[in-house]
mmCIF file of C-alpha atoms in Angstrom:
data_model
loop_
_atom_site.group_PDB
_atom_site.id
_atom_site.type_symbol
_atom_site.label_atom_id
_atom_site.label_comp_id
_atom_site.label_asym_id
_atom_site.label_seq_id
_atom_site.Cartn_x
_atom_site.Cartn_y
_atom_site.Cartn_z
ATOM 1 C CA MET A 1399 -21.021 23.339 26.122
ATOM 2 C CA VAL A 1400 -21.830 19.620 25.960
ATOM 3 C CA LYS A 1401 -23.194 20.097 22.439
ATOM 4 C CA CYS A 1402 -19.961 21.832 21.424
ATOM 5 C CA SER A 1403 -17.813 18.981 22.725
ATOM 6 C CA HIS A 1404 -20.036 16.489 20.877
ATOM 7 C CA THR A 1405 -19.501 18.454 17.655
ATOM 8 C CA ILE A 1406 -15.735 18.448 18.223
ATOM 9 C CA ASP A 1407 -15.791 14.693 18.905
ATOM 10 C CA PHE A 1408 -17.782 14.141 15.711
ATOM 11 C CA PHE A 1409 -15.348 16.316 13.747
ATOM 12 C CA PHE A 1410 -12.358 14.410 15.099
ATOM 13 C CA LEU A 1411 -14.021 11.075 14.336
ATOM 14 C CA ARG A 1412 -14.665 12.180 10.750
ATOM 15 C CA LEU A 1413 -11.103 13.465 10.433
ATOM 16 C CA LEU A 1414 -9.736 10.220 11.849
ATOM 17 C CA GLY A 1415 -11.881 8.237 9.416
ATOM 18 C CA ARG A 1416 -10.579 10.264 6.471
ATOM 19 C CA VAL A 1417 -6.957 9.950 7.580
ATOM 20 C CA SER A 1418 -7.275 6.201 8.129
ATOM 21 C CA GLY A 1419 -8.943 5.844 4.725
ATOM 22 C CA VAL A 1420 -6.107 7.729 3.022
ATOM 23 C CA LEU A 1421 -3.489 5.723 4.924
ATOM 24 C CA ASN A 1422 -5.286 2.505 4.018
ATOM 25 C CA ALA A 1423 -5.310 3.473 0.325
ATOM 26 C CA LEU A 1424 -1.619 4.423 0.426
ATOM 27 C CA PHE A 1425 -0.729 1.221 2.237
ATOM 28 C CA SER A 1426 -2.637 -0.995 -0.199
ATOM 29 C CA SER A 1427 -1.115 0.783 -3.202
ATOM 30 C CA CYS A 1428 2.333 0.327 -1.642
ATOM 31 C CA ILE A 1429 1.639 -3.397 -1.237
ATOM 32 C CA VAL A 1430 0.525 -3.625 -4.884
ATOM 33 C CA THR A 1431 3.629 -1.760 -6.062
ATOM 34 C CA ALA A 1432 5.953 -3.868 -3.915
ATOM 35 C CA SER A 1433 4.400 -7.129 -5.093
ATOM 36 C CA ALA A 1434 4.617 -5.991 -8.724
ATOM 37 C CA LEU A 1435 8.290 -5.087 -8.268
ATOM 38 C CA PHE A 1436 8.969 -8.410 -6.580
ATOM 39 C CA CYS A 1437 7.209 -10.354 -9.349
ATOM 40 C CA SER A 1438 9.132 -8.516 -12.077
ATOM 41 C CA TRP A 1439 12.439 -9.063 -10.230
ATOM 42 C CA PHE A 1440 11.575 -12.757 -9.853
ATOM 43 C CA ALA A 1441 10.730 -13.053 -13.571
ATOM 44 C CA ILE A 1442 13.982 -11.289 -14.575
ATOM 45 C CA THR A 1443 16.000 -13.567 -12.286
ATOM 46 C CA ILE A 1444 14.376 -16.675 -13.778
ATOM 47 C CA ALA A 1445 14.953 -15.381 -17.327
ATOM 48 C CA LEU A 1446 18.627 -14.641 -16.606
ATOM 49 C CA SER A 1447 19.247 -18.011 -14.979
ATOM 50 C CA SER A 1448 17.514 -19.876 -17.820
ATOM 51 C CA SER A 1449 19.531 -17.958 -20.423
ATOM 52 C CA ARG A 1450 22.722 -18.842 -18.542
ATOM 53 C CA VAL A 1451 21.714 -22.508 -18.533
ATOM 54 C CA ALA A 1452 20.884 -22.346 -22.260
ATOM 55 C CA SER A 1453 24.237 -20.732 -23.120
ATOM 56 C CA ALA A 1454 26.138 -23.243 -20.961
#
């Protein structure tokens, strides 16, 4: 009985490790995507404002 509960604990720990690893990967990829979007938006904004200044 004790051995069985130890096996279940081990299984849950492995499952938790896998889930946290997947969540960590998703979270980091979301951060990369968000920062890339922010950088591109920033670059577009700068380009638009500089073109407005050049035309004016």
